[in-house]
Coordinates of C-alpha atoms in Angstrom, one line a residue:
Q1 CA 0.0 0.0 0.0
V2 CA 1.0 3.6 -0.4
Q3 CA 2.9 5.1 2.5
L4 CA 4.2 8.7 2.9
V5 CA 6.4 9.1 6.0
E6 CA 7.4 12.6 7.1
S7 CA 10.3 13.5 9.3
G8 CA 12.4 16.4 10.3
G9 CA 10.0 18.5 12.3
G10 CA 10.8 20.0 15.7
S11 CA 11.1 23.2 17.7
V12 CA 13.3 26.1 16.7
Q13 CA 13.6 29.8 17.4
A14 CA 12.5 32.4 14.9
G15 CA 15.1 32.8 12.2
G16 CA 16.1 29.2 12.4
S17 CA 15.9 26.4 9.8
L18 CA 14.5 22.9 9.5
R19 CA 14.4 20.4 6.7
L20 CA 11.4 18.2 6.3
S21 CA 11.5 14.9 4.4
C22 CA 8.7 12.8 2.9
A23 CA 9.6 9.3 1.9
A24 CA 7.2 7.6 -0.5
S25 CA 6.7 3.9 -0.9
G26 CA 4.2 1.7 -2.7
Y27 CA 3.6 4.6 -5.1
T28 CA 4.5 5.5 -8.6
Y29 CA 6.7 8.4 -7.6
S30 CA 7.7 9.7 -11.0
S31 CA 5.7 12.1 -13.2
N32 CA 3.3 13.4 -10.6
C33 CA 2.9 16.2 -8.2
M34 CA 3.8 16.0 -4.5
G35 CA 3.0 18.7 -2.1
W36 CA 3.6 20.0 1.4
F37 CA 0.6 21.3 3.4
R38 CA 0.4 22.7 6.9
Q39 CA -2.4 23.2 9.3
A40 CA -2.3 25.3 12.5
P41 CA -4.8 25.0 15.3
G42 CA -8.1 26.7 14.3
K43 CA -7.0 27.3 10.8
E44 CA -7.6 25.6 7.4
R45 CA -5.1 23.4 5.8
E46 CA -2.8 25.5 3.6
G47 CA -0.8 24.5 0.6
V48 CA 2.9 25.4 1.2
A49 CA 4.8 24.1 -1.8
A50 CA 4.6 21.4 -4.4
I51 CA 6.9 19.8 -7.0
Y52 CA 6.2 18.0 -10.2
T53 CA 8.5 15.0 -9.8
G54 CA 8.6 14.4 -13.6
G55 CA 10.2 17.7 -14.6
G56 CA 11.0 19.4 -11.3
S57 CA 8.7 22.4 -11.6
T58 CA 8.0 23.9 -8.2
Y59 CA 5.2 26.0 -6.7
Y60 CA 5.1 28.0 -3.5
A61 CA 2.6 29.9 -1.4
D62 CA 3.3 33.6 -1.3
S63 CA 3.8 33.4 2.5
V64 CA 6.9 31.1 2.1
K65 CA 8.4 32.3 -1.2
G66 CA 12.1 33.1 -0.7
R67 CA 12.3 31.2 2.6
F68 CA 11.2 27.6 1.7
T69 CA 12.6 25.4 -1.0
I70 CA 11.1 22.1 -2.1
S71 CA 13.3 19.5 -3.8
Q72 CA 13.4 15.8 -4.6
D73 CA 15.7 12.9 -4.7
N74 CA 14.2 10.5 -7.2
A75 CA 16.6 7.7 -6.3
K76 CA 15.2 7.7 -2.8
N77 CA 11.5 8.5 -3.7
T78 CA 11.8 11.4 -1.3
V79 CA 10.7 15.0 -1.3
Y80 CA 12.2 17.6 0.9
L81 CA 11.1 21.0 2.3
Q82 CA 14.0 23.2 3.4
M83 CA 12.6 25.9 5.6
N84 CA 14.8 28.9 6.4
S85 CA 14.1 32.2 8.2
L86 CA 11.3 30.5 10.1
K87 CA 8.7 32.7 11.8
P88 CA 6.3 31.9 14.6
E89 CA 3.4 32.0 12.1
D90 CA 5.0 29.0 10.4
T91 CA 4.1 26.9 13.4
A92 CA 1.8 24.1 12.3
M93 CA 1.5 20.4 11.5
Y94 CA 3.2 19.8 8.2
Q95 CA 2.0 17.0 5.9
C96 CA 3.1 15.8 2.6
A97 CA 0.6 14.7 -0.1
A98 CA 1.0 12.7 -3.2
D99 CA -0.8 11.6 -6.4
Y100 CA -2.3 14.9 -7.6
L101 CA -5.6 14.0 -9.3
G102 CA -6.5 17.3 -11.0
L103 CA -10.1 16.2 -11.2
Y104 CA -11.9 18.9 -9.2
G105 CA -10.8 22.2 -10.8
G106 CA -8.3 22.9 -8.0
S107 CA -4.6 23.6 -8.2
W108 CA -1.4 22.3 -6.6
S109 CA -2.5 23.9 -3.3
T110 CA -6.0 22.3 -3.2
P111 CA -5.9 19.5 -0.6
Y112 CA -8.8 17.4 -2.1
E113 CA -6.9 17.1 -5.3
Y114 CA -4.4 14.7 -3.7
N115 CA -5.0 11.0 -3.1
Y116 CA -2.5 10.1 -0.4
W117 CA -1.4 11.8 2.8
G118 CA 1.3 11.3 5.4
Q119 CA 0.7 11.5 9.1
G120 CA 2.4 14.8 9.5
T121 CA 5.3 16.2 11.5
Q122 CA 5.0 19.1 13.9
V123 CA 6.9 22.3 13.4
T124 CA 7.0 24.8 16.3
V125 CA 8.7 28.2 15.9
S126 CA 9.2 30.3 19.0
S127 CA 9.7 34.0 19.1

């Protein structure tokens, strides 16, 4: 079965960095879109970044542009999210998503367009 396993979350002070990893198994990793989403308490799930694993095109939310970088290692079926200059408002549960469906008129940042989800990893940024 498909498994997405995230790692790399933790607690950092504002201005710090973390790198999240999402390892995919049981899934045709190539030529599809994988995304990172986050959800803070009381807020809706938000698309943070996505990457088209076939060609490497990347997409970012305005709130993280210039600070976060999504990348991939095809040999390891793993997608990364490098997060720099972290802010307290980046505090959230971060989840990776895979198998972009494109069936419902959404975009890379639309949660219901993805078929598979990981369990998530918590990121906490203190001021």
